[in-house]
CSV table of C-alpha atoms in Angstrom, one decimal:
chain,number,residue,atom,x,y,z
A,610,MET,CA,-70.6,79.1,75.1
A,611,ILE,CA,-73.3,76.2,74.3
A,612,LEU,CA,-75.1,78.9,73.4
A,613,ILE,CA,-74.0,80.3,70.9
A,614,ASP,CA,-72.9,76.3,69.8
A,615,ASN,CA,-76.4,76.0,69.4
A,616,TYR,CA,-77.3,79.2,67.7
A,617,GLU,CA,-75.1,78.6,64.7
A,618,TYR,CA,-76.1,75.2,64.6
A,619,LEU,CA,-79.4,76.1,64.5
A,620,ILE,CA,-79.0,78.9,62.2
A,621,LYS,CA,-76.8,75.9,60.5
A,622,ASP,CA,-80.5,73.8,60.4
A,623,LEU,CA,-82.4,75.9,59.6
A,624,THR,CA,-80.8,77.3,56.7
A,625,LEU,CA,-80.2,73.0,55.2
A,626,GLU,CA,-84.3,72.6,56.0
A,627,ILE,CA,-84.8,76.2,53.6
A,628,GLN,CA,-83.0,74.2,51.2
A,629,THR,CA,-85.0,71.2,51.4
A,630,PHE,CA,-87.6,73.3,51.2
A,631,GLN,CA,-86.9,74.8,48.3
A,632,ILE,CA,-85.9,71.3,46.2
A,633,GLU,CA,-89.3,70.4,47.5
A,634,TYR,CA,-90.8,73.5,46.2
A,635,SER,CA,-89.5,72.6,43.3
A,636,ASP,CA,-90.8,68.9,42.1
A,637,LEU,CA,-94.2,70.5,44.0
A,638,ASN,CA,-94.3,72.9,40.9
A,639,SER,CA,-93.2,71.0,38.2
A,640,LYS,CA,-96.1,67.9,39.6
A,641,ILE,CA,-98.2,70.4,39.3
A,642,LYS,CA,-97.2,71.6,35.9
A,643,ASN,CA,-96.9,68.2,35.2
A,644,VAL,CA,-101.5,67.5,36.9
A,645,VAL,CA,-102.4,70.9,35.0
A,646,ALA,CA,-101.0,69.3,31.6
A,647,GLU,CA,-102.6,65.9,32.3
A,648,ASN,CA,-105.7,68.3,33.0
A,649,ASP,CA,-106.0,70.0,30.1
A,650,LYS,CA,-104.8,66.8,27.6
A,651,LEU,CA,-107.7,64.5,29.8
A,652,THR,CA,-110.0,67.7,28.8
A,653,LYS,CA,-109.5,68.2,24.9
A,654,ASP,CA,-109.5,64.8,25.1
A,655,ILE,CA,-113.3,64.9,26.8
A,656,THR,CA,-113.8,67.7,24.1
A,657,TYR,CA,-112.6,65.6,21.3
A,658,LEU,CA,-114.9,62.0,22.3
A,659,ILE,CA,-118.4,64.4,23.3
A,660,ASN,CA,-117.8,66.1,19.7
A,661,LYS,CA,-117.7,62.9,17.9
A,662,GLN,CA,-120.4,61.1,20.3
A,663,GLN,CA,-122.4,63.8,19.6
A,664,VAL,CA,-121.6,63.8,15.2
A,665,SER,CA,-122.0,59.7,16.1
A,666,ASP,CA,-125.0,58.5,17.5
A,667,ASN,CA,-128.1,61.5,17.9
A,668,ASP,CA,-130.5,58.7,19.1
A,669,THR,CA,-128.6,59.0,22.5
A,670,LEU,CA,-128.8,63.0,22.9
A,671,LEU,CA,-129.8,62.8,26.4
A,672,SER,CA,-127.4,60.8,28.0
A,673,ASP,CA,-124.6,61.9,26.2
A,674,SER,CA,-125.6,65.2,27.8
A,675,HIS,CA,-125.9,63.7,31.0
A,676,LYS,CA,-122.1,62.2,30.7
A,677,ILE,CA,-121.1,65.1,29.6
A,678,GLU,CA,-122.6,67.4,32.7
A,679,ASN,CA,-120.7,64.3,34.9
A,680,LEU,CA,-117.4,64.8,33.0
A,681,LYS,CA,-117.9,68.2,33.2
A,682,LYS,CA,-118.3,68.3,37.2
A,683,GLN,CA,-115.4,66.1,37.8
A,684,LEU,CA,-113.6,68.3,35.7
A,685,SER,CA,-114.9,71.3,37.3
A,686,LEU,CA,-113.7,69.6,41.0
A,687,ILE,CA,-109.9,68.7,39.5
A,688,VAL,CA,-109.9,72.2,38.8
A,689,SER,CA,-110.7,73.5,41.5
A,690,GLU,CA,-109.1,71.2,43.8
A,691,LYS,CA,-105.7,72.3,41.1
A,692,ASP,CA,-107.0,76.2,42.1
A,693,TYR,CA,-106.4,75.0,45.4
A,694,THR,CA,-102.9,73.1,45.1
A,695,MET,CA,-101.9,76.1,43.6
A,696,GLN,CA,-103.0,78.5,46.3
A,697,LEU,CA,-101.9,75.7,49.0
A,698,TRP,CA,-98.1,75.8,47.0
A,699,GLN,CA,-98.6,80.1,46.8
A,700,ASN,CA,-98.8,79.8,50.6
A,701,ALA,CA,-95.8,77.9,51.2
A,702,VAL,CA,-94.2,79.5,48.7
A,703,ALA,CA,-95.0,83.1,50.4
A,704,THR,CA,-93.8,81.0,53.8
A,705,ILE,CA,-90.2,80.0,52.4
A,706,ASP,CA,-89.8,83.5,51.6
A,707,HIS,CA,-90.7,84.9,55.2
A,708,LEU,CA,-88.8,82.8,56.5
A,709,GLU,CA,-85.7,83.5,54.3
A,710,ASP,CA,-86.6,87.2,55.2
A,711,GLU,CA,-86.3,86.5,59.4
A,712,LEU,CA,-83.2,84.5,58.4
A,713,ARG,CA,-81.8,86.8,56.3
A,714,ILE,CA,-82.6,89.2,59.0
A,715,PHE,CA,-81.7,87.3,62.0
A,716,GLN,CA,-78.6,86.9,60.1
A,717,GLU,CA,-77.8,90.6,59.9
A,718,ASN,CA,-78.9,91.7,63.6
A,719,LYS,CA,-76.7,88.9,64.1
A,720,ASN,CA,-73.5,91.5,65.4
A,721,ASP,CA,-75.2,92.7,68.0
A,722,TYR,CA,-74.7,89.6,70.0
A,723,VAL,CA,-72.1,88.8,71.8
A,724,SER,CA,-69.7,86.7,71.1
A,725,LYS,CA,-68.2,83.2,72.8
A,726,ALA,CA,-64.7,85.0,72.8
A,727,GLU,CA,-66.3,87.7,74.1
A,728,VAL,CA,-67.9,86.3,77.2
A,729,LEU,CA,-64.7,83.9,77.7
A,730,LYS,CA,-62.6,87.2,77.9
A,731,LEU,CA,-64.8,88.7,80.2
A,732,LYS,CA,-65.6,86.2,82.7
A,733,ASN,CA,-61.9,85.4,83.5
A,734,GLU,CA,-61.2,89.0,83.7
A,735,CYS,CA,-64.2,89.2,86.8
A,736,LYS,CA,-62.7,86.5,88.3
A,737,SER,CA,-58.8,87.7,88.1
A,738,LYS,CA,-61.1,91.6,89.9
A,739,ILE,CA,-62.4,89.9,92.2
A,740,LYS,CA,-59.8,87.9,93.4
A,741,ASP,CA,-57.6,90.8,93.9
A,742,LEU,CA,-60.6,92.6,95.4
A,743,GLU,CA,-60.8,89.7,98.1
A,744,ASP,CA,-56.6,90.1,98.1
A,745,GLU,CA,-57.2,93.1,99.0
A,746,LEU,CA,-60.1,92.7,101.0
A,747,VAL,CA,-58.0,90.3,102.7
A,748,THR,CA,-55.6,92.6,103.4
A,749,THR,CA,-57.5,95.2,104.9
A,750,LYS,CA,-58.6,93.4,107.4
A,751,THR,CA,-55.9,92.5,108.5
A,752,ALA,CA,-54.8,95.8,109.0
A,753,PHE,CA,-57.8,96.9,110.5
A,754,ALA,CA,-56.9,93.5,113.1
A,755,MET,CA,-53.2,95.5,113.5
A,756,LYS,CA,-54.6,99.0,114.3
A,757,ASP,CA,-55.5,98.2,117.9
A,758,THR,CA,-52.3,96.3,118.7
A,759,VAL,CA,-50.0,98.2,116.5
A,760,ASP,CA,-48.9,102.1,117.4
A,761,PHE,CA,-48.7,103.4,114.1
A,762,SER,CA,-46.9,106.8,113.2
A,763,GLU,CA,-48.6,109.5,111.5
A,764,THR,CA,-46.4,108.8,109.0
A,765,ARG,CA,-47.4,105.1,108.3
A,766,LYS,CA,-51.3,106.4,109.3
A,767,ALA,CA,-51.6,108.9,106.3
A,768,ASP,CA,-49.8,106.0,104.2
A,769,PHE,CA,-52.1,103.2,105.7
A,770,LEU,CA,-55.0,106.4,105.3
A,771,MET,CA,-54.1,107.1,101.7
A,772,ASN,CA,-53.8,102.7,100.8
A,773,GLN,CA,-57.5,103.1,102.9
A,774,ASP,CA,-59.3,105.4,100.2
A,775,SER,CA,-57.3,104.0,96.8
A,776,SER,CA,-58.5,100.4,98.7
A,777,THR,CA,-61.9,102.0,98.7
A,778,LYS,CA,-61.6,103.1,95.8
A,779,ILE,CA,-60.8,100.0,93.7
A,780,ILE,CA,-63.7,98.1,95.5
A,781,GLN,CA,-65.9,100.9,94.1
A,782,ASN,CA,-64.5,100.1,91.1
A,783,LEU,CA,-64.4,96.9,90.8
A,784,GLU,CA,-68.2,97.0,92.3
A,785,GLU,CA,-68.9,98.6,89.2
A,786,GLU,CA,-67.3,96.4,87.0
A,787,ILE,CA,-69.6,93.7,89.0
A,788,LEU,CA,-72.0,95.3,88.1
A,789,ALA,CA,-71.6,95.6,84.7
A,790,LEU,CA,-70.5,92.0,83.9
A,791,GLN,CA,-73.9,91.6,85.6
A,792,HIS,CA,-75.7,93.4,83.1
A,793,ARG,CA,-74.4,92.5,80.7
A,794,LEU,CA,-74.9,88.6,82.1
A,795,LYS,CA,-78.5,89.6,82.0
A,796,GLN,CA,-78.7,90.7,78.7
A,797,SER,CA,-76.7,87.9,77.4
A,798,ASP,CA,-79.8,85.8,78.8
A,799,LYS,CA,-82.3,88.0,77.5
A,800,ILE,CA,-81.1,87.2,74.1
A,801,LYS,CA,-80.6,83.3,74.9
A,802,ASN,CA,-83.7,83.8,75.6
A,803,GLU,CA,-85.1,85.5,72.8
A,804,LEU,CA,-83.3,82.9,70.9
A,805,THR,CA,-84.4,80.3,72.3
A,806,ARG,CA,-88.1,82.2,71.1
A,807,THR,CA,-87.3,82.2,67.9
A,808,ILE,CA,-86.3,79.1,67.3
A,809,ASN,CA,-89.2,77.5,69.1
A,810,LYS,CA,-90.8,79.7,66.7
A,811,GLN,CA,-88.5,78.4,63.7
A,812,ASN,CA,-89.4,74.8,64.5
A,813,LYS,CA,-92.8,75.7,64.3
A,814,LYS,CA,-93.0,77.5,61.0
A,815,ILE,CA,-90.8,74.3,59.8
A,816,GLN,CA,-93.7,71.7,61.5
A,817,ASN,CA,-96.5,73.7,59.6
A,818,LEU,CA,-93.7,73.9,56.7
A,819,GLU,CA,-94.1,70.1,56.8
A,820,ASP,CA,-97.3,69.7,57.5
A,821,LYS,CA,-98.2,71.9,54.9
A,822,ASN,CA,-95.6,70.1,51.6
A,823,LYS,CA,-97.6,66.4,52.8
A,824,GLU,CA,-100.8,68.1,52.5
A,825,TYR,CA,-99.8,69.3,49.4
A,826,VAL,CA,-98.0,65.5,48.2
A,827,VAL,CA,-101.6,64.7,48.9
A,828,LYS,CA,-103.1,66.9,47.2
A,829,VAL,CA,-101.6,65.7,44.3
A,830,ASN,CA,-101.7,62.3,45.1
A,831,GLU,CA,-105.5,62.9,45.1
A,832,ALA,CA,-105.5,65.3,41.8
A,833,VAL,CA,-104.1,62.6,40.3
A,834,GLN,CA,-106.3,59.3,41.3
A,835,ILE,CA,-109.1,61.7,39.8
A,836,VAL,CA,-108.2,62.1,37.2
A,837,GLU,CA,-106.5,58.3,36.7
A,838,ALA,CA,-110.3,57.6,38.0
A,839,ALA,CA,-112.0,60.3,35.3
A,840,CYS,CA,-110.1,57.9,32.3
A,841,MET,CA,-111.4,55.3,33.9
A,842,GLU,CA,-114.5,56.5,34.3
A,843,LYS,CA,-114.9,57.2,30.5
A,844,ASP,CA,-113.7,53.2,29.9
A,845,PHE,CA,-115.6,51.5,31.5
A,846,ALA,CA,-119.0,54.3,30.5
A,847,LEU,CA,-118.0,53.4,27.0
A,848,MET,CA,-117.4,49.9,27.5
A,849,ARG,CA,-121.1,50.2,29.5
A,850,GLU,CA,-122.9,52.2,26.8
A,851,ARG,CA,-121.8,49.1,24.1
A,852,GLU,CA,-123.1,46.8,26.8
A,853,ALA,CA,-126.1,48.7,26.5
A,854,LYS,CA,-127.2,48.9,23.3
A,855,ASP,CA,-126.3,45.6,23.1
A,856,GLU,CA,-128.7,44.2,25.7
A,857,MET,CA,-130.9,46.4,23.9
A,858,ALA,CA,-131.1,45.0,20.7
A,859,LYS,CA,-131.0,42.0,22.2
A,860,VAL,CA,-134.2,43.3,24.4
A,861,SER,CA,-135.9,45.1,21.8
A,862,LYS,CA,-136.2,41.4,19.2
A,863,SER,CA,-137.6,39.5,22.3
A,864,LEU,CA,-139.9,41.8,23.0
A,865,LEU,CA,-141.3,42.2,19.2
A,866,ASP,CA,-141.1,38.4,19.4
A,867,VAL,CA,-143.5,38.9,22.4
A,868,ILE,CA,-145.7,41.8,20.7
A,869,GLU,CA,-145.6,39.0,17.8
A,870,GLN,CA,-146.6,36.2,19.6
A,871,ALA,CA,-149.5,38.0,21.9
A,872,GLU,CA,-150.7,39.6,18.6
A,873,THR,CA,-151.6,36.0,17.3
A,874,LYS,CA,-152.6,35.0,20.0
A,875,LEU,CA,-155.3,37.7,20.5
A,876,LYS,CA,-156.8,37.1,16.9
A,877,SER,CA,-156.9,33.0,18.0
A,878,GLU,CA,-158.8,33.7,21.1
A,879,VAL,CA,-161.1,36.6,19.1
A,880,ALA,CA,-161.1,34.3,16.1
A,881,GLN,CA,-162.3,31.4,18.6
A,882,VAL,CA,-164.9,33.0,20.7
A,883,LYS,CA,-166.6,34.8,17.5
A,884,SER,CA,-166.8,30.9,15.9
A,885,ASP,CA,-167.7,29.9,19.3
A,886,PHE,CA,-170.6,31.7,19.9
A,887,ASN,CA,-172.1,32.0,16.1
A,888,SER,CA,-172.5,28.0,16.5
A,889,ASN,CA,-174.2,28.7,20.3
A,890,LEU,CA,-176.6,31.5,18.3
A,891,LYS,CA,-176.7,29.1,15.7
A,892,ASN,CA,-178.1,26.5,17.9
A,893,VAL,CA,-180.3,28.4,20.1
A,894,LEU,CA,-182.4,30.2,17.0
A,895,GLU,CA,-182.4,26.8,15.7
A,896,ASP,CA,-183.9,25.7,19.0
A,897,LEU,CA,-186.1,28.5,19.5
A,898,LYS,CA,-187.1,28.3,15.2
A,899,LYS,CA,-188.3,24.4,16.5
A,900,ALA,CA,-190.1,25.8,19.6
A,901,HIS,CA,-191.2,28.6,18.0
A,902,SER,CA,-193.3,25.9,15.1
A,903,ASP,CA,-194.2,23.7,17.8
A,904,SER,CA,-196.2,26.3,19.1
A,905,LEU,CA,-197.9,26.9,15.8
A,906,LEU,CA,-199.1,23.6,16.1
A,907,LYS,CA,-200.0,23.5,19.3
A,908,GLN,CA,-201.8,26.7,19.3
A,909,LYS,CA,-203.5,25.1,15.3
A,910,GLU,CA,-204.6,22.0,17.5
A,911,ILE,CA,-206.0,24.7,20.5
A,912,ASN,CA,-208.0,26.1,18.0
A,913,THR,CA,-209.0,22.8,16.0
A,914,TYR,CA,-210.5,21.4,19.5
A,915,ALA,CA,-211.4,25.0,20.4
A,916,LYS,CA,-213.5,24.5,17.3
A,917,GLN,CA,-214.5,21.0,17.4
A,918,CYS,CA,-215.5,22.1,21.4
A,919,ALA,CA,-218.0,25.4,20.4
A,920,LEU,CA,-219.4,22.4,17.5
A,921,LEU,CA,-220.0,20.1,20.3
A,922,GLU,CA,-221.2,22.7,22.8
A,923,ASN,CA,-223.8,24.0,19.6
A,924,GLU,CA,-224.3,19.9,19.4
A,925,ILE,CA,-224.8,19.8,23.2
A,926,GLU,CA,-227.7,23.0,23.0
A,927,ARG,CA,-229.5,21.5,20.8
A,928,LEU,CA,-229.6,18.4,22.2
A,929,GLN,CA,-230.8,19.5,24.8
A,930,ASN,CA,-233.4,22.0,23.4
A,931,LYS,CA,-234.9,18.6,21.9
A,932,MET,CA,-234.7,16.9,25.0
A,933,SER,CA,-237.7,18.9,26.5
A,934,GLN,CA,-239.9,17.4,23.5
A,935,ALA,CA,-241.7,14.0,25.8
A,936,ASP,CA,-241.2,11.9,22.5
A,937,MET,CA,-237.7,11.9,22.4
A,938,ASP,CA,-236.8,8.0,22.2
A,939,CYS,CA,-233.9,6.4,23.5
A,940,ASP,CA,-231.6,6.3,20.6
A,941,LYS,CA,-231.8,10.4,21.4
A,942,THR,CA,-230.7,9.7,25.1
A,943,SER,CA,-228.3,7.4,23.7
A,944,LYS,CA,-226.8,10.0,20.6
A,945,LEU,CA,-226.3,12.5,23.6
A,946,LEU,CA,-224.6,10.0,26.5
A,947,VAL,CA,-222.2,10.1,23.5
A,948,LEU,CA,-221.6,13.2,22.9
A,949,GLU,CA,-221.3,14.1,26.4
A,950,LYS,CA,-218.7,11.7,26.3
A,951,ASN,CA,-216.8,13.2,23.1
A,952,LEU,CA,-217.6,16.4,24.6
A,953,GLU,CA,-215.2,15.8,27.6
A,954,LYS,CA,-212.7,13.8,25.5
A,955,THR,CA,-212.3,17.1,23.7
A,956,PHE,CA,-212.2,19.4,26.8
A,957,GLN,CA,-209.7,16.9,28.2
A,958,LYS,CA,-207.3,17.7,24.6
A,959,LEU,CA,-207.8,21.4,25.3
A,960,LEU,CA,-206.9,21.0,28.4
A,961,THR,CA,-203.6,18.6,27.4
A,962,SER,CA,-203.3,20.8,24.8
A,963,GLU,CA,-203.6,24.0,27.1
A,964,LYS,CA,-200.5,23.0,29.1
A,965,GLU,CA,-198.8,21.3,26.4
A,966,ASN,CA,-198.9,24.9,25.5
A,967,ILE,CA,-197.9,26.5,28.5
A,968,ILE,CA,-194.9,24.4,28.9
A,969,LEU,CA,-193.6,25.2,25.8
A,970,ASN,CA,-194.4,28.6,25.8
A,971,ALA,CA,-192.0,28.5,29.3
A,972,GLU,CA,-189.6,26.5,26.9
A,973,ILE,CA,-189.8,28.9,25.0
A,974,SER,CA,-189.2,32.1,27.4
A,975,ARG,CA,-186.0,29.9,29.1
A,976,LEU,CA,-184.5,29.8,26.0
A,977,LYS,CA,-185.1,33.4,25.1
A,978,SER,CA,-183.5,34.1,28.6
A,979,ASP,CA,-180.6,31.4,27.8
A,980,MET,CA,-179.9,33.4,24.3
A,981,GLU,CA,-179.6,36.5,26.4
A,982,ASP,CA,-177.1,35.4,29.4
A,983,MET,CA,-175.3,33.5,26.7
A,984,VAL,CA,-175.1,37.0,23.9
A,985,ARG,CA,-174.4,38.7,27.4
A,986,HIS,CA,-172.6,35.9,28.5
A,987,PHE,CA,-170.5,36.1,24.8
A,988,GLU,CA,-170.4,40.5,24.7
A,989,LYS,CA,-168.4,40.2,28.4
A,990,ASP,CA,-166.4,37.7,27.1
A,991,ILE,CA,-165.5,40.0,24.1
A,992,LYS,CA,-165.8,43.3,25.4
A,993,LYS,CA,-162.4,41.3,28.5
A,994,LYS,CA,-160.8,40.3,25.2
A,995,GLU,CA,-161.0,44.1,23.5
A,996,ILE,CA,-159.8,45.2,27.3
A,997,GLU,CA,-157.0,42.9,27.5
A,998,LYS,CA,-155.4,43.7,23.8
A,999,THR,CA,-155.8,47.2,24.6
A,1000,SER,CA,-154.0,46.7,28.5
A,1001,LEU,CA,-151.6,44.6,26.3
A,1002,HIS,CA,-150.9,47.2,23.6
A,1003,ASN,CA,-150.6,49.6,26.7
A,1004,LYS,CA,-147.9,47.2,27.7
A,1005,ILE,CA,-146.9,47.3,24.3
A,1006,ALA,CA,-146.6,51.3,24.4
A,1007,LEU,CA,-144.5,51.4,27.6
A,1008,MET,CA,-142.3,48.5,27.5
A,1009,LYS,CA,-140.9,50.3,23.5
A,1010,ASP,CA,-141.1,53.5,25.3
A,1011,GLU,CA,-139.1,52.3,28.8
A,1012,MET,CA,-136.8,50.8,25.6
A,1013,LYS,CA,-136.6,54.0,24.0
A,1014,GLU,CA,-135.7,55.9,27.9
A,1015,GLY,CA,-133.4,53.7,28.2
A,1016,ILE,CA,-131.2,53.9,24.9
A,1017,LYS,CA,-131.4,57.7,25.5
A,1018,SER,CA,-130.0,57.1,29.5
A,1019,ILE,CA,-127.2,54.7,28.0
């Protein structure tokens, strides 16, 4: 009785849970339809924004393509999540249908079971027949006990034997009925065990459905969150794009100012270097010209002293030839001494002029070397400034390219 009551209670509970699942399935179906509608609306909005962005700004085509790819990926993820949710929903529907079929089959096969009224009736009959059988057994035992002490007549014996045969048949019938009842009880136990297994199986299926329903709810919430995140990301992307454009405009203006300042500074430095070079070159040329004129004067003096020296040597030679004459007087001797002194002075002047000429040539060589060093130094400075100018132009071009890439990436 308790088993049958539990069975009927479980059937009612299972029916209520199936109805609850049907209601939740209807709610889930409506939510999925809303998500699909929102996805379609979001797709249309994104397509409209993409077309509008492509028409309005051709300079940011690569950046827009990148954003479109990201949005397409997000949409594909949303669509895949939607398809997966739909698949889970279809699986839930199939599971619910399968449970309904099993419940219907279970209810159709319900007539094969023994009702509790029949079980109670059989139990009472078994108890009454067992009681009657026990009474018959007591009577039979009493009769057998009295057989040894009481002398029955032939008729009494015949009646007793007939009663004994009928009692034996009754006992056999009762035993057969008891076996049948035991068999029916075993069948009831089997039915009970089968029903318990079926109920456990249905409980597992119901638990699986509840878990899947929770999973569907989570998936739908995730899909809604993804759609909301995509909308927020779109708004943030537009805001970042505006901020990036403003920032790039400021950077472009600052970059142009830096470029102008660098060009002005470079021009002033090059002009200063050229001015210093020309001034130093002018001074060196003047010093070189002065040294050259001094060298020419010294050379003239050397030539004059050389001529005087040659004349004095000729005069000394002439006087020495005349000194061989015996009648050379003292005046000539004194004159010769004077000439020798003059010759010595002339040689001294000649040596001094030679030394000054050597010093002057060394000074000219030093000035030439200094001028060459200065020319090389200024050439190096000019080359260095040209390299700096080229490097600055390259940096400016690189910064312009980076600025363009930054605008495109926005």
